[in-house]
Amino acid sequence: MIQRIQSIYLLLASLAGFGLLGLPFAKTTAPVSDSALFADATYSVGDNIALLVLFAVAGALALAAIFLFNNRPTQMKLTQLGIVANVVGLALTVIVFWQDGQFGSSVDVQDGLGAYLPFGFLLFGILALRAIRKDENLVQSMDRLR
């Protein structure tokens, strides 16, 4: 059923994944001319095409998993793939930030809301997985009773 709690969790995970497309990871007070990331004073998903693809795929997988409520094993696999894409995107985000070299400089970098959304995706994705697994176990136990 689409009104199950995992649908809510998957919707929130999808919103977190797609929210990254519009919210920056970090900001500086002024543009940094020698930085690839902060040349426009913001570090967002649009600064790296791999980040854009990974977080868009993670959000799309979570959204698609909502409508697979009749096929719980496939729903679990899509949710797991979305979580993996999010974790890889989060790791790549940190790697790109550290490679930019602005972390140790005198530039004041303030984190944005986008820095926390991948963790929200992870939380809601894991909660959705637990709820899907719980439903699958319930259905299997009912099949044993028949």
PDB file of C-alpha atoms in Angstrom:
ATOM      1  CA  MET A   1       0.000   0.000   0.000  1.00  0.00           C
ATOM      2  CA  ILE A   2       1.261   3.434  -0.869  1.00  0.00           C
ATOM      3  CA  GLN A   3       0.162   4.934   2.456  1.00  0.00           C
ATOM      4  CA  ARG A   4       2.628   2.861   4.471  1.00  0.00           C
ATOM      5  CA  ILE A   5       5.258   4.550   6.653  1.00  0.00           C
ATOM      6  CA  GLN A   6       8.057   3.529   4.290  1.00  0.00           C
ATOM      7  CA  SER A   7       6.411   5.657   1.610  1.00  0.00           C
ATOM      8  CA  ILE A   8       6.736   8.680   3.878  1.00  0.00           C
ATOM      9  CA  TYR A   9      10.359   7.840   4.630  1.00  0.00           C
ATOM     10  CA  LEU A  10      11.125   7.349   0.941  1.00  0.00           C
ATOM     11  CA  LEU A  11       9.428  10.644   0.083  1.00  0.00           C
ATOM     12  CA  LEU A  12      11.499  12.463   2.701  1.00  0.00           C
ATOM     13  CA  ALA A  13      14.663  10.763   1.421  1.00  0.00           C
ATOM     14  CA  SER A  14      13.765  11.780  -2.113  1.00  0.00           C
ATOM     15  CA  LEU A  15      13.185  15.372  -1.020  1.00  0.00           C
ATOM     16  CA  ALA A  16      16.574  15.374   0.690  1.00  0.00           C
ATOM     17  CA  GLY A  17      18.222  13.999  -2.452  1.00  0.00           C
ATOM     18  CA  PHE A  18      16.552  16.491  -4.767  1.00  0.00           C
ATOM     19  CA  GLY A  19      17.010  19.310  -2.240  1.00  0.00           C
ATOM     20  CA  LEU A  20      20.735  19.010  -2.763  1.00  0.00           C
ATOM     21  CA  LEU A  21      20.273  20.160  -6.336  1.00  0.00           C
ATOM     22  CA  GLY A  22      19.268  23.602  -5.109  1.00  0.00           C
ATOM     23  CA  LEU A  23      20.987  24.081  -1.760  1.00  0.00           C
ATOM     24  CA  PRO A  24      24.732  24.707  -1.377  1.00  0.00           C
ATOM     25  CA  PHE A  25      27.069  22.584   0.715  1.00  0.00           C
ATOM     26  CA  ALA A  26      29.139  25.551   1.854  1.00  0.00           C
ATOM     27  CA  LYS A  27      29.489  29.298   1.341  1.00  0.00           C
ATOM     28  CA  THR A  28      32.215  31.850   1.758  1.00  0.00           C
ATOM     29  CA  THR A  29      31.793  35.494   2.597  1.00  0.00           C
ATOM     30  CA  ALA A  30      33.463  36.544  -0.663  1.00  0.00           C
ATOM     31  CA  PRO A  31      34.372  34.796  -3.916  1.00  0.00           C
ATOM     32  CA  VAL A  32      37.797  33.146  -3.915  1.00  0.00           C
ATOM     33  CA  SER A  33      39.584  33.672  -7.214  1.00  0.00           C
ATOM     34  CA  ASP A  34      42.112  30.823  -6.899  1.00  0.00           C
ATOM     35  CA  SER A  35      39.503  28.230  -5.883  1.00  0.00           C
ATOM     36  CA  ALA A  36      37.611  26.056  -8.334  1.00  0.00           C
ATOM     37  CA  LEU A  37      34.752  25.506  -5.872  1.00  0.00           C
ATOM     38  CA  PHE A  38      34.372  28.909  -4.285  1.00  0.00           C
ATOM     39  CA  ALA A  39      34.938  31.103  -7.344  1.00  0.00           C
ATOM     40  CA  ASP A  40      31.257  32.025  -7.030  1.00  0.00           C
ATOM     41  CA  ALA A  41      31.387  31.953  -3.194  1.00  0.00           C
ATOM     42  CA  THR A  42      29.271  28.747  -2.989  1.00  0.00           C
ATOM     43  CA  TYR A  43      30.074  25.050  -3.167  1.00  0.00           C
ATOM     44  CA  SER A  44      27.082  23.209  -4.549  1.00  0.00           C
ATOM     45  CA  VAL A  45      26.259  20.056  -6.473  1.00  0.00           C
ATOM     46  CA  GLY A  46      26.531  21.972  -9.736  1.00  0.00           C
ATOM     47  CA  ASP A  47      30.280  22.422  -9.228  1.00  0.00           C
ATOM     48  CA  ASN A  48      30.921  18.759 -10.084  1.00  0.00           C
ATOM     49  CA  ILE A  49      28.954  16.728 -12.636  1.00  0.00           C
ATOM     50  CA  ALA A  50      29.540  13.469 -10.742  1.00  0.00           C
ATOM     51  CA  LEU A  51      27.950  14.953  -7.618  1.00  0.00           C
ATOM     52  CA  LEU A  52      25.005  16.160  -9.654  1.00  0.00           C
ATOM     53  CA  VAL A  53      24.456  12.717 -11.171  1.00  0.00           C
ATOM     54  CA  LEU A  54      24.923  10.777  -7.913  1.00  0.00           C
ATOM     55  CA  PHE A  55      22.523  12.854  -5.833  1.00  0.00           C
ATOM     56  CA  ALA A  56      19.947  13.075  -8.640  1.00  0.00           C
ATOM     57  CA  VAL A  57      20.083   9.286  -9.070  1.00  0.00           C
ATOM     58  CA  ALA A  58      19.745   8.773  -5.308  1.00  0.00           C
ATOM     59  CA  GLY A  59      16.678  11.014  -5.189  1.00  0.00           C
ATOM     60  CA  ALA A  60      15.149   9.391  -8.276  1.00  0.00           C
ATOM     61  CA  LEU A  61      15.676   5.881  -6.894  1.00  0.00           C
ATOM     62  CA  ALA A  62      13.988   6.820  -3.631  1.00  0.00           C
ATOM     63  CA  LEU A  63      11.086   8.363  -5.533  1.00  0.00           C
ATOM     64  CA  ALA A  64      10.734   5.333  -7.810  1.00  0.00           C
ATOM     65  CA  ALA A  65      10.832   2.980  -4.830  1.00  0.00           C
ATOM     66  CA  ILE A  66       7.678   4.592  -3.429  1.00  0.00           C
ATOM     67  CA  PHE A  67       5.612   3.199  -6.285  1.00  0.00           C
ATOM     68  CA  LEU A  68       6.994  -0.333  -6.008  1.00  0.00           C
ATOM     69  CA  PHE A  69       4.960  -1.127  -2.909  1.00  0.00           C
ATOM     70  CA  ASN A  70       3.655  -4.344  -4.508  1.00  0.00           C
ATOM     71  CA  ASN A  71       7.172  -5.671  -5.056  1.00  0.00           C
ATOM     72  CA  ARG A  72       8.951  -5.267  -1.734  1.00  0.00           C
ATOM     73  CA  PRO A  73      12.222  -7.042  -2.686  1.00  0.00           C
ATOM     74  CA  THR A  74      12.682  -4.675  -5.642  1.00  0.00           C
ATOM     75  CA  GLN A  75      11.706  -1.750  -3.430  1.00  0.00           C
ATOM     76  CA  MET A  76      14.406  -2.769  -0.954  1.00  0.00           C
ATOM     77  CA  LYS A  77      17.021  -3.094  -3.721  1.00  0.00           C
ATOM     78  CA  LEU A  78      16.224   0.333  -5.149  1.00  0.00           C
ATOM     79  CA  THR A  79      16.373   1.864  -1.692  1.00  0.00           C
ATOM     80  CA  GLN A  80      19.733   0.199  -1.045  1.00  0.00           C
ATOM     81  CA  LEU A  81      21.069   1.471  -4.395  1.00  0.00           C
ATOM     82  CA  GLY A  82      19.869   4.967  -3.503  1.00  0.00           C
ATOM     83  CA  ILE A  83      21.668   4.785  -0.163  1.00  0.00           C
ATOM     84  CA  VAL A  84      24.859   3.595  -1.874  1.00  0.00           C
ATOM     85  CA  ALA A  85      24.638   6.432  -4.434  1.00  0.00           C
ATOM     86  CA  ASN A  86      24.143   8.898  -1.581  1.00  0.00           C
ATOM     87  CA  VAL A  87      27.125   7.553   0.395  1.00  0.00           C
ATOM     88  CA  VAL A  88      29.357   7.667  -2.694  1.00  0.00           C
ATOM     89  CA  GLY A  89      28.141  11.205  -3.389  1.00  0.00           C
ATOM     90  CA  LEU A  90      28.844  12.226   0.193  1.00  0.00           C
ATOM     91  CA  ALA A  91      32.357  10.758   0.032  1.00  0.00           C
ATOM     92  CA  LEU A  92      32.989  12.488  -3.292  1.00  0.00           C
ATOM     93  CA  THR A  93      31.727  15.757  -1.833  1.00  0.00           C
ATOM     94  CA  VAL A  94      34.284  15.574   0.973  1.00  0.00           C
ATOM     95  CA  ILE A  95      37.082  14.519  -1.392  1.00  0.00           C
ATOM     96  CA  VAL A  96      36.395  17.374  -3.809  1.00  0.00           C
ATOM     97  CA  PHE A  97      36.251  19.837  -0.925  1.00  0.00           C
ATOM     98  CA  TRP A  98      39.590  18.666   0.507  1.00  0.00           C
ATOM     99  CA  GLN A  99      41.256  18.645  -2.908  1.00  0.00           C
ATOM    100  CA  ASP A 100      40.281  22.252  -3.491  1.00  0.00           C
ATOM    101  CA  GLY A 101      42.835  23.264  -0.870  1.00  0.00           C
ATOM    102  CA  GLN A 102      40.774  26.076   0.642  1.00  0.00           C
ATOM    103  CA  PHE A 103      40.186  24.233   3.891  1.00  0.00           C
ATOM    104  CA  GLY A 104      43.446  25.326   5.469  1.00  0.00           C
ATOM    105  CA  SER A 105      43.450  28.856   4.090  1.00  0.00           C
ATOM    106  CA  SER A 106      42.286  32.015   5.771  1.00  0.00           C
ATOM    107  CA  VAL A 107      38.950  31.957   3.917  1.00  0.00           C
ATOM    108  CA  ASP A 108      35.972  31.623   6.247  1.00  0.00           C
ATOM    109  CA  VAL A 109      33.860  28.703   4.993  1.00  0.00           C
ATOM    110  CA  GLN A 110      30.367  28.363   6.450  1.00  0.00           C
ATOM    111  CA  ASP A 111      28.402  25.182   5.966  1.00  0.00           C
ATOM    112  CA  GLY A 112      25.054  25.362   4.231  1.00  0.00           C
ATOM    113  CA  LEU A 113      21.910  23.298   4.596  1.00  0.00           C
ATOM    114  CA  GLY A 114      23.072  21.087   1.736  1.00  0.00           C
ATOM    115  CA  ALA A 115      25.854  19.744   3.927  1.00  0.00           C
ATOM    116  CA  TYR A 116      23.281  18.044   6.159  1.00  0.00           C
ATOM    117  CA  LEU A 117      20.833  16.744   3.560  1.00  0.00           C
ATOM    118  CA  PRO A 118      22.884  13.628   2.640  1.00  0.00           C
ATOM    119  CA  PHE A 119      22.709  12.579   6.283  1.00  0.00           C
ATOM    120  CA  GLY A 120      18.949  13.113   6.226  1.00  0.00           C
ATOM    121  CA  PHE A 121      18.782  10.933   3.123  1.00  0.00           C
ATOM    122  CA  LEU A 122      20.734   8.225   4.931  1.00  0.00           C
ATOM    123  CA  LEU A 123      18.489   8.403   7.981  1.00  0.00           C
ATOM    124  CA  PHE A 124      15.245   8.235   6.017  1.00  0.00           C
ATOM    125  CA  GLY A 125      16.618   5.589   3.659  1.00  0.00           C
ATOM    126  CA  ILE A 126      17.614   3.329   6.533  1.00  0.00           C
ATOM    127  CA  LEU A 127      14.260   3.876   8.258  1.00  0.00           C
ATOM    128  CA  ALA A 128      12.490   3.007   5.001  1.00  0.00           C
ATOM    129  CA  LEU A 129      14.565  -0.159   4.649  1.00  0.00           C
ATOM    130  CA  ARG A 130      13.631  -1.218   8.167  1.00  0.00           C
ATOM    131  CA  ALA A 131       9.935  -0.618   7.486  1.00  0.00           C
ATOM    132  CA  ILE A 132      10.044  -2.475   4.151  1.00  0.00           C
ATOM    133  CA  ARG A 133      11.847  -5.403   5.755  1.00  0.00           C
ATOM    134  CA  LYS A 134       9.290  -5.441   8.577  1.00  0.00           C
ATOM    135  CA  ASP A 135       6.435  -5.575   6.042  1.00  0.00           C
ATOM    136  CA  GLU A 136       8.160  -8.348   4.095  1.00  0.00           C
ATOM    137  CA  ASN A 137       8.633 -10.384   7.259  1.00  0.00           C
ATOM    138  CA  LEU A 138       4.957  -9.887   8.140  1.00  0.00           C
ATOM    139  CA  VAL A 139       3.832 -11.087   4.722  1.00  0.00           C
ATOM    140  CA  GLN A 140       6.131 -14.100   4.912  1.00  0.00           C
ATOM    141  CA  SER A 141       4.831 -15.024   8.354  1.00  0.00           C
ATOM    142  CA  MET A 142       1.239 -14.784   7.089  1.00  0.00           C
ATOM    143  CA  ASP A 143       2.139 -17.040   4.155  1.00  0.00           C
ATOM    144  CA  ARG A 144       3.447 -19.646   6.590  1.00  0.00           C
ATOM    145  CA  LEU A 145       0.133 -19.650   8.440  1.00  0.00           C
ATOM    146  CA  ARG A 146      -1.849 -20.478   5.296  1.00  0.00           C
TER     147      ARG A 146
END
